[in-house]
Coordinates of C-alpha atoms and ligand atoms in Angstrom, one line a residue:
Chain A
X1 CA -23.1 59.5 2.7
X2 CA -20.4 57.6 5.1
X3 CA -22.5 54.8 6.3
X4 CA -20.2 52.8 3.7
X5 CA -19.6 49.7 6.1
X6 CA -16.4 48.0 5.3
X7 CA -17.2 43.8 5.3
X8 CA -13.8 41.8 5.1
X9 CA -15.4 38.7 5.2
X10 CA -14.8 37.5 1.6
X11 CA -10.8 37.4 3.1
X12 CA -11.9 34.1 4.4
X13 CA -12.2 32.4 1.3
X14 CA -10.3 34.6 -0.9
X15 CA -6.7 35.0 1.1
X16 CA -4.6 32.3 -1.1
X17 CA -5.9 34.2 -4.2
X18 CA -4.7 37.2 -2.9
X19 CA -1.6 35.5 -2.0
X20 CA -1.3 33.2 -5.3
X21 CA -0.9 37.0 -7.4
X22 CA 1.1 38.5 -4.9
X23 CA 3.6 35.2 -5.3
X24 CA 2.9 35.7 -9.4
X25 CA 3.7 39.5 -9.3
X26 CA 7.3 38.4 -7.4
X27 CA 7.8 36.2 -10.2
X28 CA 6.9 38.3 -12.9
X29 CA 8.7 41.3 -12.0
X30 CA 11.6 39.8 -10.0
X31 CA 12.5 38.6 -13.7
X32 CA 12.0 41.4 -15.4
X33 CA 14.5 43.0 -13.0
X34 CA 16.9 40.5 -13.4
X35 CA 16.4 40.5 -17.1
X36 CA 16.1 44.5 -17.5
X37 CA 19.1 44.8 -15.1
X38 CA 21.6 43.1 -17.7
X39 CA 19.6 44.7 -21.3
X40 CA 19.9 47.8 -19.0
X41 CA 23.8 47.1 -18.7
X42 CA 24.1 45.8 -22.2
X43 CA 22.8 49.1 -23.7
X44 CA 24.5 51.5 -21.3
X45 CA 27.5 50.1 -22.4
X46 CA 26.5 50.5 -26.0
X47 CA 25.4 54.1 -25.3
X48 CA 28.2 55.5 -24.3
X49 CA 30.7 53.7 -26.0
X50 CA 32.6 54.3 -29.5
X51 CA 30.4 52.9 -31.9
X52 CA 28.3 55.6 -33.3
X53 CA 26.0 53.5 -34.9
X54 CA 25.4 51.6 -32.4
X55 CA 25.0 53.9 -30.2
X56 CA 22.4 56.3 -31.9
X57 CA 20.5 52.7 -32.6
X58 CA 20.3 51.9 -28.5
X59 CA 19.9 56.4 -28.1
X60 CA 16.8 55.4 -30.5
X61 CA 15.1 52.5 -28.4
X62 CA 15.6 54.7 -25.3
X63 CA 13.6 57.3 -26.4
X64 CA 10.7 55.7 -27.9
X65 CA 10.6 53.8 -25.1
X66 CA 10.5 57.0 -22.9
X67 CA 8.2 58.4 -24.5
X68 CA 5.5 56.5 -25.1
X69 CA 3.0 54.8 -22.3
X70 CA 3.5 51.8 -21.1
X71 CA 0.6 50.3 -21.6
X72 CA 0.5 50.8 -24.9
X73 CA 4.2 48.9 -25.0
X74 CA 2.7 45.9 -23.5
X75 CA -0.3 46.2 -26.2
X76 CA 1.6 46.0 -28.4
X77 CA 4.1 43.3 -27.5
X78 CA 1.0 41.4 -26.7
X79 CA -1.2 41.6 -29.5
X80 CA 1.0 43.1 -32.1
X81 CA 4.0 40.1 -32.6
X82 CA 1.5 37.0 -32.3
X83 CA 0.6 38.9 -36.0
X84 CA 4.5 38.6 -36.4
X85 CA 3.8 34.8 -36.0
X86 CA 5.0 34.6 -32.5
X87 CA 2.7 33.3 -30.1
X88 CA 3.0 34.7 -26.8
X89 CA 1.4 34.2 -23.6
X90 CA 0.4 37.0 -21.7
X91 CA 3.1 36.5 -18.8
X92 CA 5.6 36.1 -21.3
X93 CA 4.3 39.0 -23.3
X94 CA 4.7 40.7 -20.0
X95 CA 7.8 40.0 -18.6
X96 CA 8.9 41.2 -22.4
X97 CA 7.4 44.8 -22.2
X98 CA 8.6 45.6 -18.8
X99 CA 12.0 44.0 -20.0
X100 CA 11.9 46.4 -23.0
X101 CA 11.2 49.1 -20.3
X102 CA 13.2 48.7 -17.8
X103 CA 16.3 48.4 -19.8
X104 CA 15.6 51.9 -21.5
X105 CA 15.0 53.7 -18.1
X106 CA 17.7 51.6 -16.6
X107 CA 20.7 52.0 -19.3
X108 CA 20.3 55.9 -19.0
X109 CA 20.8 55.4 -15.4
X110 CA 23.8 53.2 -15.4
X111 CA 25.5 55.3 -18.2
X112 CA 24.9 58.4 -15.9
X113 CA 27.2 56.0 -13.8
X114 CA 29.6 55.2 -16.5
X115 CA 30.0 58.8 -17.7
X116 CA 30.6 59.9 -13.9
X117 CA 33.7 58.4 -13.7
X118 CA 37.2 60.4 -13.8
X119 CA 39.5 60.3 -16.7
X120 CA 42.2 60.1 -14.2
X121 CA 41.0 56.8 -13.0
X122 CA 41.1 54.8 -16.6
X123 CA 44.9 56.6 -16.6
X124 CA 45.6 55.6 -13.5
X125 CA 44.6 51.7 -14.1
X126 CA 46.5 51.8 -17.3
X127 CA 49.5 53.1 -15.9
X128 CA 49.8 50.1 -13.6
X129 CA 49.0 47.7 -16.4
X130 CA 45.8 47.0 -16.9
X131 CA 44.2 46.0 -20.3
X132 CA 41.1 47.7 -21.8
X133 CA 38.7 44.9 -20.4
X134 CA 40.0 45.0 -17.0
X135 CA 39.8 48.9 -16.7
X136 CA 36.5 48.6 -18.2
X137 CA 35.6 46.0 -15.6
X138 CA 36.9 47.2 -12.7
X139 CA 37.4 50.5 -13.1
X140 CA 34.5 51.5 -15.7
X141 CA 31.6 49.2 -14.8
X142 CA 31.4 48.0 -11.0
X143 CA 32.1 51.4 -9.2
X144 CA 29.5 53.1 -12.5
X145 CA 26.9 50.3 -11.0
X146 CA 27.7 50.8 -7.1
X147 CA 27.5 54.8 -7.6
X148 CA 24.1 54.5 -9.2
X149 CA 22.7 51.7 -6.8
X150 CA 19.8 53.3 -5.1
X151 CA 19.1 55.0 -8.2
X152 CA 18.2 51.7 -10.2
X153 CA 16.5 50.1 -7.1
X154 CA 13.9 52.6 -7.3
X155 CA 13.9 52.4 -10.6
X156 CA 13.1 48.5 -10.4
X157 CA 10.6 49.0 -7.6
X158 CA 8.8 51.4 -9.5
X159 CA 8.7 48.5 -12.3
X160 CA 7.2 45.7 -9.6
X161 CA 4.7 48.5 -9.0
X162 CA 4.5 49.1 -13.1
X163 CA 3.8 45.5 -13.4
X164 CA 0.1 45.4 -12.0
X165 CA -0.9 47.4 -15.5
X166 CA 0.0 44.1 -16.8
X167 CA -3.3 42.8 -15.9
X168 CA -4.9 44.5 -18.6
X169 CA -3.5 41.4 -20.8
X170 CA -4.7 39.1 -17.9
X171 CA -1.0 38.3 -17.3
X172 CA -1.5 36.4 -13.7
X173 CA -0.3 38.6 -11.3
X174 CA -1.5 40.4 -8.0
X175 CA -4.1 43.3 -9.8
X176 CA -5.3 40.6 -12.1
X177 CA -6.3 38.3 -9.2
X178 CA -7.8 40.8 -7.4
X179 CA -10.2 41.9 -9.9
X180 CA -11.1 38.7 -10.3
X181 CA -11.7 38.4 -6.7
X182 CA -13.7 41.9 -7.2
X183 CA -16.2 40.3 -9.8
X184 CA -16.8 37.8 -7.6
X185 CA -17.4 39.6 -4.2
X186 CA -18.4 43.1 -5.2
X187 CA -16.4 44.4 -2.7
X188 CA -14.2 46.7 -4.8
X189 CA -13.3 49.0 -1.9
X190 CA -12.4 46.4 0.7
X191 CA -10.1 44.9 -2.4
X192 CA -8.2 47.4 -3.7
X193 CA -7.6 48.7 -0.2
X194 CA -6.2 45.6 0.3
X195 CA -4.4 45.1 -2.8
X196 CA -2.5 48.5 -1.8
X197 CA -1.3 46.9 1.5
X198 CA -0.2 44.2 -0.2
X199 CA 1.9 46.3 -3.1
X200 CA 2.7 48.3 -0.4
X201 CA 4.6 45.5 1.5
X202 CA 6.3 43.7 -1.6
X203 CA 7.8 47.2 -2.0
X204 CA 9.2 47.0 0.9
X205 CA 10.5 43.5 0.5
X206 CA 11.5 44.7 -3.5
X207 CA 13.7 47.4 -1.4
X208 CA 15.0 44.7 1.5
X209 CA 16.2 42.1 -0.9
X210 CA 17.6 45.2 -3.7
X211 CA 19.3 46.6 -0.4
X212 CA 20.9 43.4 0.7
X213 CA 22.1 42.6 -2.8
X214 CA 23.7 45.9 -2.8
X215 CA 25.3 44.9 0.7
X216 CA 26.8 41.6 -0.6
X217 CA 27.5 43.4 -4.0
X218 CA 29.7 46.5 -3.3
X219 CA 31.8 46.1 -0.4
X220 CA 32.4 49.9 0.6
X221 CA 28.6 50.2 1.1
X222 CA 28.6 47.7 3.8
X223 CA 32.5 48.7 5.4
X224 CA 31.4 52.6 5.5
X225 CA 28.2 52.6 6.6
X226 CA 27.9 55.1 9.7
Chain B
X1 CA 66.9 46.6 0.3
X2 CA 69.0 49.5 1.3
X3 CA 71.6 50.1 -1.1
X4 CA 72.8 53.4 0.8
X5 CA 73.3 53.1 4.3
X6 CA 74.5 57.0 5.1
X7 CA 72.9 58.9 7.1
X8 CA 72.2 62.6 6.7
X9 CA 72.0 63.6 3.1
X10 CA 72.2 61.2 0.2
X11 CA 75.8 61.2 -1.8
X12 CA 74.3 62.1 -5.3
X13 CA 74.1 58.7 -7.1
X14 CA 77.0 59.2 -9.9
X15 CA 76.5 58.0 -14.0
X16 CA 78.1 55.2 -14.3
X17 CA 80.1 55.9 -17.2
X18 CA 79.4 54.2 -21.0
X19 CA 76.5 53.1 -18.9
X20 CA 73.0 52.9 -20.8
X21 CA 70.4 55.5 -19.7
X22 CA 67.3 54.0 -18.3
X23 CA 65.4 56.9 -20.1
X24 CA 66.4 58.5 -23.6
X25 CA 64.3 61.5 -24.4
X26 CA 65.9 62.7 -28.1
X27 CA 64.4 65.6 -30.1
X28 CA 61.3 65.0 -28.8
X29 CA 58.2 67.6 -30.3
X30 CA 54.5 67.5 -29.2
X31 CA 51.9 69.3 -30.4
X32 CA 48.1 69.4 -29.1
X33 CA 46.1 70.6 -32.4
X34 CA 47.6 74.0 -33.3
X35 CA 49.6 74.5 -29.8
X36 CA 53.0 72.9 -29.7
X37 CA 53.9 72.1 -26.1
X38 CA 57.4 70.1 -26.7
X39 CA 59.9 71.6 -28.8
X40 CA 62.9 69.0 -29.2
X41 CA 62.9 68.0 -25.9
X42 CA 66.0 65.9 -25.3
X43 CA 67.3 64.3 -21.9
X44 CA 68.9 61.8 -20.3
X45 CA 68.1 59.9 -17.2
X46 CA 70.6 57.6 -15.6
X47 CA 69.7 54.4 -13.6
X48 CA 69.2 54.9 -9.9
X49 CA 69.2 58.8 -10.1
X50 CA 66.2 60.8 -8.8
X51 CA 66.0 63.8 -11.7
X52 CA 63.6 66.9 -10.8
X53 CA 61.6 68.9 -13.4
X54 CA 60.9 72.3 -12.4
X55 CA 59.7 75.7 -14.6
X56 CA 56.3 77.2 -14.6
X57 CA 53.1 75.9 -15.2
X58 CA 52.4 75.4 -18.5
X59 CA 56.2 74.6 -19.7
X60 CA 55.2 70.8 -20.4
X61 CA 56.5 69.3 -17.6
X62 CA 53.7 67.0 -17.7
X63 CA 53.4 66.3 -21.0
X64 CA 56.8 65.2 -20.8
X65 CA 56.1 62.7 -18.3
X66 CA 52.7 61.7 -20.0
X67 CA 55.1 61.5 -23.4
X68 CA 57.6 59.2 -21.8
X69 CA 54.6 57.2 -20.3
X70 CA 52.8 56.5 -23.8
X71 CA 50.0 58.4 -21.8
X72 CA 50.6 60.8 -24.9
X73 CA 51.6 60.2 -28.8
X74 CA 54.8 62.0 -29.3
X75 CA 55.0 63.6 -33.4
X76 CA 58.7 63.8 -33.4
X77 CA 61.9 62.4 -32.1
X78 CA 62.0 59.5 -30.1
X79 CA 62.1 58.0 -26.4
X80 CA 63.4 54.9 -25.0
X81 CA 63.0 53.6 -21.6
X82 CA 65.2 50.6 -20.5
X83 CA 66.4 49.9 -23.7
X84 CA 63.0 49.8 -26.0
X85 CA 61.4 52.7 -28.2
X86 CA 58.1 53.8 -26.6
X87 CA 55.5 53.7 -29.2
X88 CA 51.2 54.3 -28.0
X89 CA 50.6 52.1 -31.6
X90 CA 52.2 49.3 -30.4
X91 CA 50.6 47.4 -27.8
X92 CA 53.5 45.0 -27.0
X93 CA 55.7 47.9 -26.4
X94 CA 53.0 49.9 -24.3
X95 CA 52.6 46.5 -22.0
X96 CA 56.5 46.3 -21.6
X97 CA 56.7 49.8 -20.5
X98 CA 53.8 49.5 -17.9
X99 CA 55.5 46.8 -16.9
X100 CA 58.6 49.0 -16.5
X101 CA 57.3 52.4 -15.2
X102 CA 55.0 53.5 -12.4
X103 CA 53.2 56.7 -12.2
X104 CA 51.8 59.1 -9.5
X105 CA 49.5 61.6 -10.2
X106 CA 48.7 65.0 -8.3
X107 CA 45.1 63.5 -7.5
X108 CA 46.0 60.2 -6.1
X109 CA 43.7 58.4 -8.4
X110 CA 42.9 55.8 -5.9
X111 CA 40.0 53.6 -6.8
X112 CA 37.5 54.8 -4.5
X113 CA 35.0 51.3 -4.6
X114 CA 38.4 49.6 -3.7
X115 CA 40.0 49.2 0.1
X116 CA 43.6 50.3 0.3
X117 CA 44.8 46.5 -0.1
X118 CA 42.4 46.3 -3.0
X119 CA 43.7 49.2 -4.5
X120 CA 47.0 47.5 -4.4
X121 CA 46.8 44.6 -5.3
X122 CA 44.6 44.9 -8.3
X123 CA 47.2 44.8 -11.1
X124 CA 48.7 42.5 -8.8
X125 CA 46.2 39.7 -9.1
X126 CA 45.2 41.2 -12.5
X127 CA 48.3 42.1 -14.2
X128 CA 51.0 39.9 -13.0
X129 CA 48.9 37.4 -12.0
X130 CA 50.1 36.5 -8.2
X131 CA 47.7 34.3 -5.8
X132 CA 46.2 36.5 -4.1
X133 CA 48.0 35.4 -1.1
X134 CA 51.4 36.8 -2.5
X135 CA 49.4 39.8 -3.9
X136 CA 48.3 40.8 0.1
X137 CA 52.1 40.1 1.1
X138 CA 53.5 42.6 -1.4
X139 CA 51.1 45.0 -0.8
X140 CA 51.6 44.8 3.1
X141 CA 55.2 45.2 2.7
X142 CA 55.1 48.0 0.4
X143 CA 52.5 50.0 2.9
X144 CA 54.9 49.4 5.8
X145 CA 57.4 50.9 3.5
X146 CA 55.2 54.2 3.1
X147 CA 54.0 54.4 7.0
X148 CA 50.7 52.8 6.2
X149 CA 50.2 49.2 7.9
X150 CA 47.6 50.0 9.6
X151 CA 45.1 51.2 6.7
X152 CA 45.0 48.1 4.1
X153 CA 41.2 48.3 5.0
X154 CA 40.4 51.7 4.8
X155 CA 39.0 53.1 2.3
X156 CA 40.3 56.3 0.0
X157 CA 37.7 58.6 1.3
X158 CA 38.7 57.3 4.4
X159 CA 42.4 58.9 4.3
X160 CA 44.1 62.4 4.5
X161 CA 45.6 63.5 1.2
X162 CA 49.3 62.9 2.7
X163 CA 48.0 59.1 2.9
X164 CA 46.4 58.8 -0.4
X165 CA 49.4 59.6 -1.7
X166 CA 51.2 57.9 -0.2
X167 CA 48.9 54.4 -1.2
X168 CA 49.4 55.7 -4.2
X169 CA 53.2 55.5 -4.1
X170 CA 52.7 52.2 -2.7
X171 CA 50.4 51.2 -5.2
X172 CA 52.9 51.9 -7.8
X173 CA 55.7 50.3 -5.9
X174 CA 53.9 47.3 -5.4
X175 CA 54.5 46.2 -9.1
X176 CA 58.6 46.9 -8.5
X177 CA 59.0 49.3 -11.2
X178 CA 62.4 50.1 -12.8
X179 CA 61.5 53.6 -13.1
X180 CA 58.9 56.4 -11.0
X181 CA 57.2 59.2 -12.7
X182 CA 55.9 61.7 -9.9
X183 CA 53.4 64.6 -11.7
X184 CA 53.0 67.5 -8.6
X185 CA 52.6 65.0 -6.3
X186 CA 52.3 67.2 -3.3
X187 CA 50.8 70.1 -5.1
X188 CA 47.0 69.1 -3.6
X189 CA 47.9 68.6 -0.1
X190 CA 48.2 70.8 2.8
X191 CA 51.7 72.2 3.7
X192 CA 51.5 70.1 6.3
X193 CA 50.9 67.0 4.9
X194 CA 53.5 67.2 1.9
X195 CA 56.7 66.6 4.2
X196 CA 55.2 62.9 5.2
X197 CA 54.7 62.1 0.7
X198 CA 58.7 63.8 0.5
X199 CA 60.1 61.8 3.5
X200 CA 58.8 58.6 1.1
X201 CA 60.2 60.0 -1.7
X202 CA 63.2 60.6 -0.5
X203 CA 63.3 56.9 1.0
X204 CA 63.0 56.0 -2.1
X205 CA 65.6 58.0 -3.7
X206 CA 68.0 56.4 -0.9
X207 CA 67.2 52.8 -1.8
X208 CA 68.4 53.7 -5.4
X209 CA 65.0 53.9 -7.2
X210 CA 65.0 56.0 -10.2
X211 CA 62.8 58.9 -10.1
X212 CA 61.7 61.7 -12.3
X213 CA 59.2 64.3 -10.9
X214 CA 57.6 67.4 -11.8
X215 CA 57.8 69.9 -8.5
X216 CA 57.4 72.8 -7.5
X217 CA 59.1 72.2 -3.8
X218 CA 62.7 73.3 -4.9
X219 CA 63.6 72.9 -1.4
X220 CA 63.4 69.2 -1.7
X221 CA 64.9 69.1 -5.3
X222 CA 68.1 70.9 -4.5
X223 CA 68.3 68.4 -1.2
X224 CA 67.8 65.7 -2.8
X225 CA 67.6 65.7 -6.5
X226 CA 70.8 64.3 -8.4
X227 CA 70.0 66.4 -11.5
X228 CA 67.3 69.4 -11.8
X229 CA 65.9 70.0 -15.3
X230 CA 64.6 73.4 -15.8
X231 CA 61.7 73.6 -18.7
X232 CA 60.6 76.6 -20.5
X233 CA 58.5 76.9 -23.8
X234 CA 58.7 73.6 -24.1
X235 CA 62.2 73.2 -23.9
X236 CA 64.6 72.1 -21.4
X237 CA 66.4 75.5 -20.6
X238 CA 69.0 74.5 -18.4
X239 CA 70.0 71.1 -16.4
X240 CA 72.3 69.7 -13.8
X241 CA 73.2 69.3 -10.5
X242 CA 71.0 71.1 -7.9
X243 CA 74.4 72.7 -6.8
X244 CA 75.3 74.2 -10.6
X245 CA 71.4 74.7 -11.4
X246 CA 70.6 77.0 -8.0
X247 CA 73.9 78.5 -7.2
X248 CA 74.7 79.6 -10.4
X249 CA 71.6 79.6 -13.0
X250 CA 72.8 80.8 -16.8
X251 CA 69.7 82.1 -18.5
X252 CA 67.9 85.2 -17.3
X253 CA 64.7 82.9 -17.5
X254 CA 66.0 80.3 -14.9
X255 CA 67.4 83.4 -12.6
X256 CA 64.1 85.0 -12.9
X257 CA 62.1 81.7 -12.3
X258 CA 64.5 80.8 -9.0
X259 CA 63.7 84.4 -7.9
X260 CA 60.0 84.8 -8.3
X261 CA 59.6 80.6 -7.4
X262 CA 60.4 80.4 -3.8
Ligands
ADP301 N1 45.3 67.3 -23.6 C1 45.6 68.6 -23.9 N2 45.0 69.2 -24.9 C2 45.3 70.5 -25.3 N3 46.3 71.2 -24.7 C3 46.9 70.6 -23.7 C4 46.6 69.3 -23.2 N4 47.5 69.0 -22.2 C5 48.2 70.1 -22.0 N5 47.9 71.1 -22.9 C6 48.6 72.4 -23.0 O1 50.0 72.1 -23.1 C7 50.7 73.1 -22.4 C8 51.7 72.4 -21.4 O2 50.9 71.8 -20.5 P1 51.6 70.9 -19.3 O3 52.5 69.9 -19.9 O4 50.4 70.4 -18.5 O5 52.4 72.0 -18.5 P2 53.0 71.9 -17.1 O6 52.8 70.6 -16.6 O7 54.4 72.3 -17.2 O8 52.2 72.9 -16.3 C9 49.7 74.0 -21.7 O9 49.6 75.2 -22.5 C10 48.4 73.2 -21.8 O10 47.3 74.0 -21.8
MG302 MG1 51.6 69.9 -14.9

């Protein structure tokens, strides 16, 4: 039953195709992180400000975004507003459900940031003079984001590893490639094992660059660290 | 920048008479939902005098100082500082005042995200729009003036409460203020640490800065206090000098405070 024997020798011919989707799943969801970072931002500060309505509407989108699968988001993103008359293709249809996602998951993150901070700091700001929009700025919104940092980086490596189920569109991107490569070779184990090392180290680089951000970012991370 | 030179105690800074107050509290009523907290409060503070509020917690000492800091709307009677109503509705009026009066809280309130310089010089570069250059002079100078030239890069955590506070103090400070509201300044700090936030106050108080604080260190109010104000049920009970106020209280209440508060 083990005499499986493992034959890498496809890599030869197939290593820039591996390559090519690993390059195409930076792309795709290093701009759905960038994206989903400011819709995430945009909604937080919807959330958990004064306007009710406005407020239930974004409370709304977070759910049903929650709560329903993925896959079925990019479905129907995909197939469901080319019948709207808007004619996507599949990366873009991509890079618009894991927008739509990662904004829900992120806002409730950064809000949890937003609502964290003390009452006595906005009274403190205004005391020495500040107006609402430079509390909000520097008192509300910078130290929210720094707090909840490592929170949203795993939140958008988690989406760069989300991204792969884009391939059931046939977006171009890393999973995609490699079942191509997969129909081609029949080597399924050999690819997918590979495939994992190669998620496995864009998550580390996902976590590099989202840490060294953070660094030039928020300057008490990089003075304090012990 | 030292307007009293003597040493020792401080000669109690004097009215001058017919002069304007730099703070007019009259009649002044406050209610939170049902409770009332201020029942026609009414007082006077004159320019360069350091006025102490003491009486037990719950009196609305604070709500006083948030009152006369447009940190709270008032629902009757009136206060002026420096000359102009204070109103919360109108924003003009709020800007002058913050403009006019600086505020330290019993939690510091530092911006945690932001280094001690930062701290300072924030509303600096934000508010009063200096270069940033003049911003880091200013707040240089005022943390030599609290003891602190050696932490404009630290951060808050980084501090004991004594030297939060005292940023704090020099955060304030920074934007030269007219007047100082202190809330219980040193009630979060160790013993130990609230003679170093008093020494500053009382520097203060001897370069002519005019001070109100709530306290509960009636030591330091009877030293150096030119008036104490004693609240009760949301009333001022009894005020005047420290001498008149602790020597010889009038009401039972301020007898029986003075007895069961030291
Ligand atoms: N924001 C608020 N809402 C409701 N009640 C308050 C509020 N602030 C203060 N109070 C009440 O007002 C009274 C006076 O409070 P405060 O001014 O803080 O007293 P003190 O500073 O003298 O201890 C207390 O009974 C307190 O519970
Ligand atoms: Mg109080």
């Amino acid at each position: 039953m083990l005499s499986y024997s493992f034959d890498f020798s496809f890599l030869m011919t197939t290593w820039p195709a591996f390559m090519r989707g690993a390059w195409q799943t930076i792309l795709l969801a290093g701009s759905s992180i960038a994206i989903g970072f400011i819709v995430a931002l945009v909604c937080a500060i919807i959330r958990s400000g004064k306007n009710k309505f406005a407020s239930g509407l974004v409370g709304a989108y977070v759910e049903v975004i929650r709560n329903t699968p993925l896959l079925v988001q990019i479905f129907i993103v995909y197939f469901g507003l080319p019948s709207l008359g808007l004619k996507l293709s599949a990366e873009t249809a991509a890079v618009i459900a894991l927008v739509i996602n990662t904004g829900a998951y992120g806002s409730e993150i950064i809000r949890a940031g937003i609502e964290s901070i003390a009452k006595g700091q906005l009274e403190a700001a205004e005391c020495l003079g500040l107006n609402k929009f430079q509390v909000y700025w520097h008192i509300i919104l910078i130290p929210a984001v720094e707090r909840v940092y490592p929170a949203l980086s795993s939140q958008f490596v988690l989406l760069m590893l989300s991204s792969s189920i884009t391939s059931q569109i046939s977006a171009q991107e890393l999973t995609a490639e490699a079942n191509l490569i997969q129909s081609e070779t029949f080597r399924s184990f050999e690819v997918y094992l590979i495939v994992a090392a190669i998620y496995l180290a864009l998550s580390v680089l996902f976590r590099v660059v989202l840490w060294a951000i953070g660094e030039v970012a928020f300057v008490r991370r990089r003075k304090l660290r012990t | 920048m030292s307007v009293n030179e003597a040493a020792g105690t401080r000669p109690r800074n004097e009215a001058v008479p017919g002069a304007e107050p730099i703070i007019v509290v009259d009649n002044v009523s406050k209610n939170f939902g049902p409770l009332q907290v201020l029942h026609g409060v009414s007082l006077e503070i004159q320019r360069g005098t350091m006025v102490a509020i003491v009486g037990r917690s719950g009196s609305g000492k604070s709500t006083l100082l948030r009152c006369i800091n447009a940190l709270e709307e008032i629902n009757g009677g009136s206060i002026k500082v420096c000359g102009h109503p204070v109103s919360m509705s109108d924003r003009a009026s709020v800007k002058r005042l913050r403009s006019e009066v600086g505020m330290v809280f019993q939690s510091y309130n530092l911006f945690p995200h932001l280094t001690v310089l930062r701290n300072i010089t924030l509303a600096l570069t934000a508010v009063q729009k200096k270069s940033r250059a003049d911003a880091d002079a200013i707040a240089h100078k005022v943390l030599g003036l609290v003891g602190l030239g050696d932490k404009a890069e630290a951060f808050p955590e980084q501090l004991s409460g004594g030297q939060a506070q005292r940023v704090a103090i020099a955060r304030s400070l920074a934007l030269s203020p007219k007047v100082l509201l202190f809330d219980e300044v040193t009630s979060a700090l160790d013993p130990e640490l609230t003679g170093e936030v008093l020494k500053v106050m009382e520097d203060l108080a001897r370069d002519g800065m005019t001070m109100v604080l709530v306290t509960h260190e009636m030591a330091f109010a009877r030293r150096v206090a030119d008036i104490v104000v004693f609240m009760h049920q949301g009333k001022v009970w009894e005020a005047g000098p420290p001498a008149e106020i602790f020597a010889d209280p009038k009401t039972p209440e301020l007898r029986q405070f003075l007895s069961s508060g030291l």
